[in-house]
Amino acid sequence: MATYKSSGKLDLESPAVEFIEHLTRKKNHVSFFFAAVDLRFEVEPKDSETRAVTMSIHGNLTESYKTIKATFTVAPGEDMTATCLAYTFEFEKISHNIEDKKIVESLLTFISLSDVSYKRKFKHNSIDTGYPAEKYFKDFVNAFENDDEVEMGGVDWQKRTFTVSFISAPSMMENFETIKVTITIIPKKEGSRVKWSIEVEKIDDDTQEPDSFLFIACSIRETIQSKFGN
């Protein structure tokens, strides 16, 4: 049984201490472009003195390994605002099936997007709006009903939720058999929040790469934003 390591550095935007608190606020995290059953990250208790965080990695993609752990050590950069993230992945292999690169890229992308989200207060799957939830839900439904690129379904006026399936969006459908988005409008004290989740069915096993999924995620966000004025 072979054990080996993969190390490197990643430049982030956030201050070191704040980013560690943000990263470890939850114990369990899911990859942005794999389902939880395929790849998930579990945060172990952090070392507050060294600012080191260890994450154990689980899921179907890890079946060829006895254990996979990633350790991150964060230190402020020279200007005391940027963050340098030193990482080490430790793989204990059972077989020779290689998923190392996919696993490393998935977790590093998760870290990078978490950093951007925290620094810019940006949420990848929600948008806050000043519109009342009831009126906004009605306007949203009407806007998507008139969109030739999607099919609507599952409209629930009480829960203010519905689904849209993309049927005529060549740039988005190139690598995916189906793309379905569930959208929910949640009332807030002032205005409302639009939240959505994405389900995709890939054409083959080679298409579920970070760039493909992130392109879909950004395109869907832009599509939802475009409905704001409708």
mmCIF file with all atom_site columns, C-alpha atoms in Angstrom:
data_model
loop_
_atom_site.group_PDB
_atom_site.id
_atom_site.type_symbol
_atom_site.label_atom_id
_atom_site.label_alt_id
_atom_site.label_comp_id
_atom_site.label_asym_id
_atom_site.label_entity_id
_atom_site.label_seq_id
_atom_site.pdbx_PDB_ins_code
_atom_site.Cartn_x
_atom_site.Cartn_y
_atom_site.Cartn_z
_atom_site.occupancy
_atom_site.B_iso_or_equiv
_atom_site.pdbx_formal_charge
_atom_site.auth_seq_id
_atom_site.auth_comp_id
_atom_site.auth_asym_id
_atom_site.auth_atom_id
_atom_site.pdbx_PDB_model_num
ATOM 1   C CA . MET A 1 1   ? 0.000   0.000  0.000   1.00 0.00 ? 1   MET A CA 1
ATOM 2   C CA . ALA A 1 2   ? 1.672   3.214  -1.194  1.00 0.00 ? 2   ALA A CA 1
ATOM 3   C CA . THR A 1 3   ? 1.585   6.545  0.603   1.00 0.00 ? 3   THR A CA 1
ATOM 4   C CA . TYR A 1 4   ? 2.709   9.761  -1.035  1.00 0.00 ? 4   TYR A CA 1
ATOM 5   C CA . LYS A 1 5   ? 2.247   13.520 -0.805  1.00 0.00 ? 5   LYS A CA 1
ATOM 6   C CA . SER A 1 6   ? 1.475   16.405 -3.139  1.00 0.00 ? 6   SER A CA 1
ATOM 7   C CA . SER A 1 7   ? 2.332   19.937 -1.992  1.00 0.00 ? 7   SER A CA 1
ATOM 8   C CA . GLY A 1 8   ? 2.100   23.478 -3.270  1.00 0.00 ? 8   GLY A CA 1
ATOM 9   C CA . LYS A 1 9   ? 0.985   27.042 -2.543  1.00 0.00 ? 9   LYS A CA 1
ATOM 10  C CA . LEU A 1 10  ? -2.132  29.018 -3.371  1.00 0.00 ? 10  LEU A CA 1
ATOM 11  C CA . ASP A 1 11  ? -2.448  32.819 -3.199  1.00 0.00 ? 11  ASP A CA 1
ATOM 12  C CA . LEU A 1 12  ? -5.724  34.063 -1.714  1.00 0.00 ? 12  LEU A CA 1
ATOM 13  C CA . GLU A 1 13  ? -7.293  37.468 -1.148  1.00 0.00 ? 13  GLU A CA 1
ATOM 14  C CA . SER A 1 14  ? -8.454  37.218 2.472   1.00 0.00 ? 14  SER A CA 1
ATOM 15  C CA . PRO A 1 15  ? -6.534  37.993 5.689   1.00 0.00 ? 15  PRO A CA 1
ATOM 16  C CA . ALA A 1 16  ? -5.188  34.764 7.185   1.00 0.00 ? 16  ALA A CA 1
ATOM 17  C CA . VAL A 1 17  ? -6.950  34.617 10.537  1.00 0.00 ? 17  VAL A CA 1
ATOM 18  C CA . GLU A 1 18  ? -10.324 35.669 9.129   1.00 0.00 ? 18  GLU A CA 1
ATOM 19  C CA . PHE A 1 19  ? -10.153 33.151 6.293   1.00 0.00 ? 19  PHE A CA 1
ATOM 20  C CA . ILE A 1 20  ? -9.385  30.268 8.674   1.00 0.00 ? 20  ILE A CA 1
ATOM 21  C CA . GLU A 1 21  ? -12.450 31.194 10.744  1.00 0.00 ? 21  GLU A CA 1
ATOM 22  C CA . HIS A 1 22  ? -14.549 31.349 7.591   1.00 0.00 ? 22  HIS A CA 1
ATOM 23  C CA . LEU A 1 23  ? -13.251 28.025 6.253   1.00 0.00 ? 23  LEU A CA 1
ATOM 24  C CA . THR A 1 24  ? -13.816 26.158 9.524   1.00 0.00 ? 24  THR A CA 1
ATOM 25  C CA . ARG A 1 25  ? -17.216 27.626 10.355  1.00 0.00 ? 25  ARG A CA 1
ATOM 26  C CA . LYS A 1 26  ? -18.744 24.344 9.178   1.00 0.00 ? 26  LYS A CA 1
ATOM 27  C CA . LYS A 1 27  ? -17.444 20.817 9.623   1.00 0.00 ? 27  LYS A CA 1
ATOM 28  C CA . ASN A 1 28  ? -18.702 19.389 6.317   1.00 0.00 ? 28  ASN A CA 1
ATOM 29  C CA . HIS A 1 29  ? -18.310 20.876 2.837   1.00 0.00 ? 29  HIS A CA 1
ATOM 30  C CA . VAL A 1 30  ? -19.279 19.688 -0.645  1.00 0.00 ? 30  VAL A CA 1
ATOM 31  C CA . SER A 1 31  ? -17.351 20.185 -3.871  1.00 0.00 ? 31  SER A CA 1
ATOM 32  C CA . PHE A 1 32  ? -18.776 22.798 -6.260  1.00 0.00 ? 32  PHE A CA 1
ATOM 33  C CA . PHE A 1 33  ? -18.802 20.363 -9.168  1.00 0.00 ? 33  PHE A CA 1
ATOM 34  C CA . PHE A 1 34  ? -19.348 16.902 -7.676  1.00 0.00 ? 34  PHE A CA 1
ATOM 35  C CA . ALA A 1 35  ? -22.290 15.586 -5.684  1.00 0.00 ? 35  ALA A CA 1
ATOM 36  C CA . ALA A 1 36  ? -21.731 14.940 -1.969  1.00 0.00 ? 36  ALA A CA 1
ATOM 37  C CA . VAL A 1 37  ? -21.870 11.193 -2.573  1.00 0.00 ? 37  VAL A CA 1
ATOM 38  C CA . ASP A 1 38  ? -18.903 11.517 -4.947  1.00 0.00 ? 38  ASP A CA 1
ATOM 39  C CA . LEU A 1 39  ? -16.707 14.029 -3.126  1.00 0.00 ? 39  LEU A CA 1
ATOM 40  C CA . ARG A 1 40  ? -16.976 15.833 0.203   1.00 0.00 ? 40  ARG A CA 1
ATOM 41  C CA . PHE A 1 41  ? -14.558 17.458 2.652   1.00 0.00 ? 41  PHE A CA 1
ATOM 42  C CA . GLU A 1 42  ? -14.640 17.147 6.432   1.00 0.00 ? 42  GLU A CA 1
ATOM 43  C CA . VAL A 1 43  ? -12.823 19.720 8.571   1.00 0.00 ? 43  VAL A CA 1
ATOM 44  C CA . GLU A 1 44  ? -10.889 18.349 11.534  1.00 0.00 ? 44  GLU A CA 1
ATOM 45  C CA . PRO A 1 45  ? -10.192 20.459 14.659  1.00 0.00 ? 45  PRO A CA 1
ATOM 46  C CA . LYS A 1 46  ? -7.817  23.269 13.709  1.00 0.00 ? 46  LYS A CA 1
ATOM 47  C CA . ASP A 1 47  ? -4.543  24.224 15.334  1.00 0.00 ? 47  ASP A CA 1
ATOM 48  C CA . SER A 1 48  ? -5.110  27.834 16.380  1.00 0.00 ? 48  SER A CA 1
ATOM 49  C CA . GLU A 1 49  ? -1.418  28.475 17.028  1.00 0.00 ? 49  GLU A CA 1
ATOM 50  C CA . THR A 1 50  ? -0.096  27.358 13.641  1.00 0.00 ? 50  THR A CA 1
ATOM 51  C CA . ARG A 1 51  ? -3.292  28.253 11.745  1.00 0.00 ? 51  ARG A CA 1
ATOM 52  C CA . ALA A 1 52  ? -3.192  24.760 10.270  1.00 0.00 ? 52  ALA A CA 1
ATOM 53  C CA . VAL A 1 53  ? -6.381  23.095 9.092   1.00 0.00 ? 53  VAL A CA 1
ATOM 54  C CA . THR A 1 54  ? -6.682  19.430 8.138   1.00 0.00 ? 54  THR A CA 1
ATOM 55  C CA . MET A 1 55  ? -9.509  18.157 5.959   1.00 0.00 ? 55  MET A CA 1
ATOM 56  C CA . SER A 1 56  ? -10.278 14.494 5.372   1.00 0.00 ? 56  SER A CA 1
ATOM 57  C CA . ILE A 1 57  ? -11.728 13.691 1.958   1.00 0.00 ? 57  ILE A CA 1
ATOM 58  C CA . HIS A 1 58  ? -14.499 11.144 1.344   1.00 0.00 ? 58  HIS A CA 1
ATOM 59  C CA . GLY A 1 59  ? -16.866 9.927  -1.395  1.00 0.00 ? 59  GLY A CA 1
ATOM 60  C CA . ASN A 1 60  ? -17.028 7.606  -4.385  1.00 0.00 ? 60  ASN A CA 1
ATOM 61  C CA . LEU A 1 61  ? -13.989 9.230  -5.991  1.00 0.00 ? 61  LEU A CA 1
ATOM 62  C CA . THR A 1 62  ? -11.883 8.154  -3.002  1.00 0.00 ? 62  THR A CA 1
ATOM 63  C CA . GLU A 1 63  ? -12.668 4.434  -3.156  1.00 0.00 ? 63  GLU A CA 1
ATOM 64  C CA . SER A 1 64  ? -9.167  3.656  -4.458  1.00 0.00 ? 64  SER A CA 1
ATOM 65  C CA . TYR A 1 65  ? -7.623  5.102  -1.298  1.00 0.00 ? 65  TYR A CA 1
ATOM 66  C CA . LYS A 1 66  ? -7.534  4.030  2.328   1.00 0.00 ? 66  LYS A CA 1
ATOM 67  C CA . THR A 1 67  ? -7.275  7.655  3.442   1.00 0.00 ? 67  THR A CA 1
ATOM 68  C CA . ILE A 1 68  ? -6.857  11.112 1.893   1.00 0.00 ? 68  ILE A CA 1
ATOM 69  C CA . LYS A 1 69  ? -6.056  14.146 4.004   1.00 0.00 ? 69  LYS A CA 1
ATOM 70  C CA . ALA A 1 70  ? -5.236  17.712 3.041   1.00 0.00 ? 70  ALA A CA 1
ATOM 71  C CA . THR A 1 71  ? -3.447  20.052 5.443   1.00 0.00 ? 71  THR A CA 1
ATOM 72  C CA . PHE A 1 72  ? -3.505  23.810 4.890   1.00 0.00 ? 72  PHE A CA 1
ATOM 73  C CA . THR A 1 73  ? -1.248  26.295 6.640   1.00 0.00 ? 73  THR A CA 1
ATOM 74  C CA . VAL A 1 74  ? -2.182  29.938 6.202   1.00 0.00 ? 74  VAL A CA 1
ATOM 75  C CA . ALA A 1 75  ? 0.163   32.897 6.747   1.00 0.00 ? 75  ALA A CA 1
ATOM 76  C CA . PRO A 1 76  ? -0.249  36.593 5.897   1.00 0.00 ? 76  PRO A CA 1
ATOM 77  C CA . GLY A 1 77  ? 1.622   37.808 2.849   1.00 0.00 ? 77  GLY A CA 1
ATOM 78  C CA . GLU A 1 78  ? 4.259   40.518 2.855   1.00 0.00 ? 78  GLU A CA 1
ATOM 79  C CA . ASP A 1 79  ? 1.682   43.319 2.734   1.00 0.00 ? 79  ASP A CA 1
ATOM 80  C CA . MET A 1 80  ? -0.176  41.754 5.719   1.00 0.00 ? 80  MET A CA 1
ATOM 81  C CA . THR A 1 81  ? -3.432  41.688 3.754   1.00 0.00 ? 81  THR A CA 1
ATOM 82  C CA . ALA A 1 82  ? -2.987  38.937 1.179   1.00 0.00 ? 82  ALA A CA 1
ATOM 83  C CA . THR A 1 83  ? -2.918  35.300 2.229   1.00 0.00 ? 83  THR A CA 1
ATOM 84  C CA . CYS A 1 84  ? -0.597  32.545 1.131   1.00 0.00 ? 84  CYS A CA 1
ATOM 85  C CA . LEU A 1 85  ? -2.061  29.079 1.566   1.00 0.00 ? 85  LEU A CA 1
ATOM 86  C CA . ALA A 1 86  ? 0.480   26.254 1.715   1.00 0.00 ? 86  ALA A CA 1
ATOM 87  C CA . TYR A 1 87  ? -1.107  22.843 1.223   1.00 0.00 ? 87  TYR A CA 1
ATOM 88  C CA . THR A 1 88  ? -0.120  19.191 1.423   1.00 0.00 ? 88  THR A CA 1
ATOM 89  C CA . PHE A 1 89  ? -2.291  16.315 0.209   1.00 0.00 ? 89  PHE A CA 1
ATOM 90  C CA . GLU A 1 90  ? -1.444  12.914 1.656   1.00 0.00 ? 90  GLU A CA 1
ATOM 91  C CA . PHE A 1 91  ? -2.763  9.866  -0.230  1.00 0.00 ? 91  PHE A CA 1
ATOM 92  C CA . GLU A 1 92  ? -2.729  6.321  1.087   1.00 0.00 ? 92  GLU A CA 1
ATOM 93  C CA . LYS A 1 93  ? -3.590  4.249  -1.980  1.00 0.00 ? 93  LYS A CA 1
ATOM 94  C CA . ILE A 1 94  ? -5.279  0.856  -2.194  1.00 0.00 ? 94  ILE A CA 1
ATOM 95  C CA . SER A 1 95  ? -5.157  0.430  -5.984  1.00 0.00 ? 95  SER A CA 1
ATOM 96  C CA . HIS A 1 96  ? -3.524  2.105  -8.956  1.00 0.00 ? 96  HIS A CA 1
ATOM 97  C CA . ASN A 1 97  ? -6.693  3.848  -10.145 1.00 0.00 ? 97  ASN A CA 1
ATOM 98  C CA . ILE A 1 98  ? -5.706  7.504  -10.482 1.00 0.00 ? 98  ILE A CA 1
ATOM 99  C CA . GLU A 1 99  ? -8.111  10.216 -9.320  1.00 0.00 ? 99  GLU A CA 1
ATOM 100 C CA . ASP A 1 100 ? -5.472  12.315 -7.543  1.00 0.00 ? 100 ASP A CA 1
ATOM 101 C CA . LYS A 1 101 ? -5.500  15.308 -9.888  1.00 0.00 ? 101 LYS A CA 1
ATOM 102 C CA . LYS A 1 102 ? -9.295  15.521 -9.948  1.00 0.00 ? 102 LYS A CA 1
ATOM 103 C CA . ILE A 1 103 ? -9.477  15.427 -6.136  1.00 0.00 ? 103 ILE A CA 1
ATOM 104 C CA . VAL A 1 104 ? -6.723  18.006 -5.640  1.00 0.00 ? 104 VAL A CA 1
ATOM 105 C CA . GLU A 1 105 ? -8.209  20.399 -8.213  1.00 0.00 ? 105 GLU A CA 1
ATOM 106 C CA . SER A 1 106 ? -11.670 20.020 -6.716  1.00 0.00 ? 106 SER A CA 1
ATOM 107 C CA . LEU A 1 107 ? -10.604 20.955 -3.195  1.00 0.00 ? 107 LEU A CA 1
ATOM 108 C CA . LEU A 1 108 ? -8.335  23.792 -4.319  1.00 0.00 ? 108 LEU A CA 1
ATOM 109 C CA . THR A 1 109 ? -11.151 25.239 -6.442  1.00 0.00 ? 109 THR A CA 1
ATOM 110 C CA . PHE A 1 110 ? -13.444 25.008 -3.423  1.00 0.00 ? 110 PHE A CA 1
ATOM 111 C CA . ILE A 1 111 ? -10.860 26.874 -1.328  1.00 0.00 ? 111 ILE A CA 1
ATOM 112 C CA . SER A 1 112 ? -10.392 29.566 -4.005  1.00 0.00 ? 112 SER A CA 1
ATOM 113 C CA . LEU A 1 113 ? -14.117 30.165 -4.447  1.00 0.00 ? 113 LEU A CA 1
ATOM 114 C CA . SER A 1 114 ? -14.618 30.202 -0.674  1.00 0.00 ? 114 SER A CA 1
ATOM 115 C CA . ASP A 1 115 ? -11.956 32.880 -0.440  1.00 0.00 ? 115 ASP A CA 1
ATOM 116 C CA . VAL A 1 116 ? -13.579 34.992 -3.178  1.00 0.00 ? 116 VAL A CA 1
ATOM 117 C CA . SER A 1 117 ? -17.019 34.505 -1.604  1.00 0.00 ? 117 SER A CA 1
ATOM 118 C CA . TYR A 1 118 ? -15.770 35.612 1.798   1.00 0.00 ? 118 TYR A CA 1
ATOM 119 C CA . LYS A 1 119 ? -13.693 38.539 0.554   1.00 0.00 ? 119 LYS A CA 1
ATOM 120 C CA . ARG A 1 120 ? -16.393 39.928 -1.723  1.00 0.00 ? 120 ARG A CA 1
ATOM 121 C CA . LYS A 1 121 ? -19.431 38.764 0.290   1.00 0.00 ? 121 LYS A CA 1
ATOM 122 C CA . PHE A 1 122 ? -20.562 37.015 -2.874  1.00 0.00 ? 122 PHE A CA 1
ATOM 123 C CA . LYS A 1 123 ? -22.960 34.065 -2.759  1.00 0.00 ? 123 LYS A CA 1
ATOM 124 C CA . HIS A 1 124 ? -22.773 31.710 -5.726  1.00 0.00 ? 124 HIS A CA 1
ATOM 125 C CA . ASN A 1 125 ? -26.385 30.510 -5.450  1.00 0.00 ? 125 ASN A CA 1
ATOM 126 C CA . SER A 1 126 ? -28.386 33.414 -4.036  1.00 0.00 ? 126 SER A CA 1
ATOM 127 C CA . ILE A 1 127 ? -29.171 37.067 -4.703  1.00 0.00 ? 127 ILE A CA 1
ATOM 128 C CA . ASP A 1 128 ? -30.819 39.552 -2.346  1.00 0.00 ? 128 ASP A CA 1
ATOM 129 C CA . THR A 1 129 ? -33.390 41.926 -3.768  1.00 0.00 ? 129 THR A CA 1
ATOM 130 C CA . GLY A 1 130 ? -35.535 44.757 -2.452  1.00 0.00 ? 130 GLY A CA 1
ATOM 131 C CA . TYR A 1 131 ? -38.710 43.371 -4.055  1.00 0.00 ? 131 TYR A CA 1
ATOM 132 C CA . PRO A 1 132 ? -41.489 41.808 -1.902  1.00 0.00 ? 132 PRO A CA 1
ATOM 133 C CA . ALA A 1 133 ? -41.393 37.997 -2.179  1.00 0.00 ? 133 ALA A CA 1
ATOM 134 C CA . GLU A 1 134 ? -44.978 37.469 -3.374  1.00 0.00 ? 134 GLU A CA 1
ATOM 135 C CA . LYS A 1 135 ? -44.841 40.021 -6.181  1.00 0.00 ? 135 LYS A CA 1
ATOM 136 C CA . TYR A 1 136 ? -41.319 39.033 -7.172  1.00 0.00 ? 136 TYR A CA 1
ATOM 137 C CA . PHE A 1 137 ? -42.246 35.355 -7.404  1.00 0.00 ? 137 PHE A CA 1
ATOM 138 C CA . LYS A 1 138 ? -45.144 36.193 -9.734  1.00 0.00 ? 138 LYS A CA 1
ATOM 139 C CA . ASP A 1 139 ? -42.890 38.365 -11.929 1.00 0.00 ? 139 ASP A CA 1
ATOM 140 C CA . PHE A 1 140 ? -40.213 35.660 -11.979 1.00 0.00 ? 140 PHE A CA 1
ATOM 141 C CA . VAL A 1 141 ? -42.672 32.967 -13.064 1.00 0.00 ? 141 VAL A CA 1
ATOM 142 C CA . ASN A 1 142 ? -43.995 35.196 -15.845 1.00 0.00 ? 142 ASN A CA 1
ATOM 143 C CA . ALA A 1 143 ? -40.470 35.992 -17.047 1.00 0.00 ? 143 ALA A CA 1
ATOM 144 C CA . PHE A 1 144 ? -39.432 32.340 -17.291 1.00 0.00 ? 144 PHE A CA 1
ATOM 145 C CA . GLU A 1 145 ? -42.734 31.316 -18.883 1.00 0.00 ? 145 GLU A CA 1
ATOM 146 C CA . ASN A 1 146 ? -41.848 33.622 -21.787 1.00 0.00 ? 146 ASN A CA 1
ATOM 147 C CA . ASP A 1 147 ? -38.288 32.287 -22.107 1.00 0.00 ? 147 ASP A CA 1
ATOM 148 C CA . ASP A 1 148 ? -37.929 29.929 -25.095 1.00 0.00 ? 148 ASP A CA 1
ATOM 149 C CA . GLU A 1 149 ? -34.696 28.447 -23.721 1.00 0.00 ? 149 GLU A CA 1
ATOM 150 C CA . VAL A 1 150 ? -36.359 26.772 -20.721 1.00 0.00 ? 150 VAL A CA 1
ATOM 151 C CA . GLU A 1 151 ? -39.281 24.602 -19.703 1.00 0.00 ? 151 GLU A CA 1
ATOM 152 C CA . MET A 1 152 ? -40.974 25.371 -16.388 1.00 0.00 ? 152 MET A CA 1
ATOM 153 C CA . GLY A 1 153 ? -42.405 22.914 -13.911 1.00 0.00 ? 153 GLY A CA 1
ATOM 154 C CA . GLY A 1 154 ? -43.229 22.296 -10.269 1.00 0.00 ? 154 GLY A CA 1
ATOM 155 C CA . VAL A 1 155 ? -44.610 25.784 -9.624  1.00 0.00 ? 155 VAL A CA 1
ATOM 156 C CA . ASP A 1 156 ? -45.611 26.018 -5.944  1.00 0.00 ? 156 ASP A CA 1
ATOM 157 C CA . TRP A 1 157 ? -47.201 29.389 -5.178  1.00 0.00 ? 157 TRP A CA 1
ATOM 158 C CA . GLN A 1 158 ? -47.376 28.717 -1.439  1.00 0.00 ? 158 GLN A CA 1
ATOM 159 C CA . LYS A 1 159 ? -43.694 27.842 -1.069  1.00 0.00 ? 159 LYS A CA 1
ATOM 160 C CA . ARG A 1 160 ? -42.695 30.255 -3.848  1.00 0.00 ? 160 ARG A CA 1
ATOM 161 C CA . THR A 1 161 ? -40.594 27.700 -5.683  1.00 0.00 ? 161 THR A CA 1
ATOM 162 C CA . PHE A 1 162 ? -40.394 26.324 -9.250  1.00 0.00 ? 162 PHE A CA 1
ATOM 163 C CA . THR A 1 163 ? -37.996 24.506 -11.559 1.00 0.00 ? 163 THR A CA 1
ATOM 164 C CA . VAL A 1 164 ? -36.659 25.391 -14.994 1.00 0.00 ? 164 VAL A CA 1
ATOM 165 C CA . SER A 1 165 ? -35.024 22.937 -17.386 1.00 0.00 ? 165 SER A CA 1
ATOM 166 C CA . PHE A 1 166 ? -32.784 24.364 -20.090 1.00 0.00 ? 166 PHE A CA 1
ATOM 167 C CA . ILE A 1 167 ? -33.740 22.997 -23.521 1.00 0.00 ? 167 ILE A CA 1
ATOM 168 C CA . SER A 1 168 ? -32.267 25.463 -26.034 1.00 0.00 ? 168 SER A CA 1
ATOM 169 C CA . ALA A 1 169 ? -28.989 26.913 -24.769 1.00 0.00 ? 169 ALA A CA 1
ATOM 170 C CA . PRO A 1 170 ? -26.200 25.514 -26.999 1.00 0.00 ? 170 PRO A CA 1
ATOM 171 C CA . SER A 1 171 ? -23.298 27.038 -25.066 1.00 0.00 ? 171 SER A CA 1
ATOM 172 C CA . MET A 1 172 ? -24.589 25.514 -21.824 1.00 0.00 ? 172 MET A CA 1
ATOM 173 C CA . MET A 1 173 ? -25.816 22.175 -23.179 1.00 0.00 ? 173 MET A CA 1
ATOM 174 C CA . GLU A 1 174 ? -22.611 21.222 -25.018 1.00 0.00 ? 174 GLU A CA 1
ATOM 175 C CA . ASN A 1 175 ? -21.346 18.889 -22.278 1.00 0.00 ? 175 ASN A CA 1
ATOM 176 C CA . PHE A 1 176 ? -24.553 18.125 -20.394 1.00 0.00 ? 176 PHE A CA 1
ATOM 177 C CA . GLU A 1 177 ? -27.601 16.019 -21.210 1.00 0.00 ? 177 GLU A CA 1
ATOM 178 C CA . THR A 1 178 ? -29.875 17.964 -18.863 1.00 0.00 ? 178 THR A CA 1
ATOM 179 C CA . ILE A 1 179 ? -29.607 21.101 -16.726 1.00 0.00 ? 179 ILE A CA 1
ATOM 180 C CA . LYS A 1 180 ? -32.344 21.692 -14.173 1.00 0.00 ? 180 LYS A CA 1
ATOM 181 C CA . VAL A 1 181 ? -32.493 24.628 -11.756 1.00 0.00 ? 181 VAL A CA 1
ATOM 182 C CA . THR A 1 182 ? -34.802 24.869 -8.742  1.00 0.00 ? 182 THR A CA 1
ATOM 183 C CA . ILE A 1 183 ? -35.509 28.480 -7.775  1.00 0.00 ? 183 ILE A CA 1
ATOM 184 C CA . THR A 1 184 ? -37.038 29.629 -4.486  1.00 0.00 ? 184 THR A CA 1
ATOM 185 C CA . ILE A 1 185 ? -38.015 33.154 -3.388  1.00 0.00 ? 185 ILE A CA 1
ATOM 186 C CA . ILE A 1 186 ? -37.602 33.640 0.372   1.00 0.00 ? 186 ILE A CA 1
ATOM 187 C CA . PRO A 1 187 ? -39.191 36.621 2.196   1.00 0.00 ? 187 PRO A CA 1
ATOM 188 C CA . LYS A 1 188 ? -36.878 38.859 4.211   1.00 0.00 ? 188 LYS A CA 1
ATOM 189 C CA . LYS A 1 189 ? -37.562 41.720 6.588   1.00 0.00 ? 189 LYS A CA 1
ATOM 190 C CA . GLU A 1 190 ? -36.819 44.080 3.743   1.00 0.00 ? 190 GLU A CA 1
ATOM 191 C CA . GLY A 1 191 ? -37.283 42.570 0.306   1.00 0.00 ? 191 GLY A CA 1
ATOM 192 C CA . SER A 1 192 ? -36.554 38.942 -0.530  1.00 0.00 ? 192 SER A CA 1
ATOM 193 C CA . ARG A 1 193 ? -33.808 36.465 -1.391  1.00 0.00 ? 193 ARG A CA 1
ATOM 194 C CA . VAL A 1 194 ? -33.610 34.426 -4.578  1.00 0.00 ? 194 VAL A CA 1
ATOM 195 C CA . LYS A 1 195 ? -31.966 31.036 -3.985  1.00 0.00 ? 195 LYS A CA 1
ATOM 196 C CA . TRP A 1 196 ? -31.349 28.263 -6.478  1.00 0.00 ? 196 TRP A CA 1
ATOM 197 C CA . SER A 1 197 ? -29.834 24.804 -6.772  1.00 0.00 ? 197 SER A CA 1
ATOM 198 C CA . ILE A 1 198 ? -28.512 23.134 -9.913  1.00 0.00 ? 198 ILE A CA 1
ATOM 199 C CA . GLU A 1 199 ? -28.831 19.537 -11.098 1.00 0.00 ? 199 GLU A CA 1
ATOM 200 C CA . VAL A 1 200 ? -26.950 18.384 -14.182 1.00 0.00 ? 200 VAL A CA 1
ATOM 201 C CA . GLU A 1 201 ? -26.729 15.112 -16.061 1.00 0.00 ? 201 GLU A CA 1
ATOM 202 C CA . LYS A 1 202 ? -23.485 14.860 -17.976 1.00 0.00 ? 202 LYS A CA 1
ATOM 203 C CA . ILE A 1 203 ? -23.225 13.340 -21.448 1.00 0.00 ? 203 ILE A CA 1
ATOM 204 C CA . ASP A 1 204 ? -20.254 11.151 -20.490 1.00 0.00 ? 204 ASP A CA 1
ATOM 205 C CA . ASP A 1 205 ? -17.789 10.702 -17.638 1.00 0.00 ? 205 ASP A CA 1
ATOM 206 C CA . ASP A 1 206 ? -15.221 13.044 -19.163 1.00 0.00 ? 206 ASP A CA 1
ATOM 207 C CA . THR A 1 207 ? -17.367 16.174 -19.125 1.00 0.00 ? 207 THR A CA 1
ATOM 208 C CA . GLN A 1 208 ? -17.718 16.869 -15.420 1.00 0.00 ? 208 GLN A CA 1
ATOM 209 C CA . GLU A 1 209 ? -14.660 19.101 -15.171 1.00 0.00 ? 209 GLU A CA 1
ATOM 210 C CA . PRO A 1 210 ? -14.321 22.235 -13.006 1.00 0.00 ? 210 PRO A CA 1
ATOM 211 C CA . ASP A 1 211 ? -14.368 24.703 -15.908 1.00 0.00 ? 211 ASP A CA 1
ATOM 212 C CA . SER A 1 212 ? -17.511 23.168 -17.423 1.00 0.00 ? 212 SER A CA 1
ATOM 213 C CA . PHE A 1 213 ? -19.494 23.238 -14.216 1.00 0.00 ? 213 PHE A CA 1
ATOM 214 C CA . LEU A 1 214 ? -18.327 26.699 -13.205 1.00 0.00 ? 214 LEU A CA 1
ATOM 215 C CA . PHE A 1 215 ? -19.311 28.010 -16.656 1.00 0.00 ? 215 PHE A CA 1
ATOM 216 C CA . ILE A 1 216 ? -22.792 26.550 -16.118 1.00 0.00 ? 216 ILE A CA 1
ATOM 217 C CA . ALA A 1 217 ? -23.022 28.056 -12.619 1.00 0.00 ? 217 ALA A CA 1
ATOM 218 C CA . CYS A 1 218 ? -22.027 31.525 -13.849 1.00 0.00 ? 218 CYS A CA 1
ATOM 219 C CA . SER A 1 219 ? -24.371 31.329 -16.865 1.00 0.00 ? 219 SER A CA 1
ATOM 220 C CA . ILE A 1 220 ? -27.312 30.389 -14.654 1.00 0.00 ? 220 ILE A CA 1
ATOM 221 C CA . ARG A 1 221 ? -26.562 33.240 -12.272 1.00 0.00 ? 221 ARG A CA 1
ATOM 222 C CA . GLU A 1 222 ? -26.486 35.665 -15.215 1.00 0.00 ? 222 GLU A CA 1
ATOM 223 C CA . THR A 1 223 ? -29.781 34.242 -16.524 1.00 0.00 ? 223 THR A CA 1
ATOM 224 C CA . ILE A 1 224 ? -31.453 34.741 -13.141 1.00 0.00 ? 224 ILE A CA 1
ATOM 225 C CA . GLN A 1 225 ? -30.062 38.252 -12.797 1.00 0.00 ? 225 GLN A CA 1
ATOM 226 C CA . SER A 1 226 ? -31.395 39.113 -16.254 1.00 0.00 ? 226 SER A CA 1
ATOM 227 C CA . LYS A 1 227 ? -34.946 38.475 -15.000 1.00 0.00 ? 227 LYS A CA 1
ATOM 228 C CA . PHE A 1 228 ? -34.731 41.129 -12.285 1.00 0.00 ? 228 PHE A CA 1
ATOM 229 C CA . GLY A 1 229 ? -36.133 43.920 -14.393 1.00 0.00 ? 229 GLY A CA 1
ATOM 230 C CA . ASN A 1 230 ? -38.900 41.807 -15.972 1.00 0.00 ? 230 ASN A CA 1
#
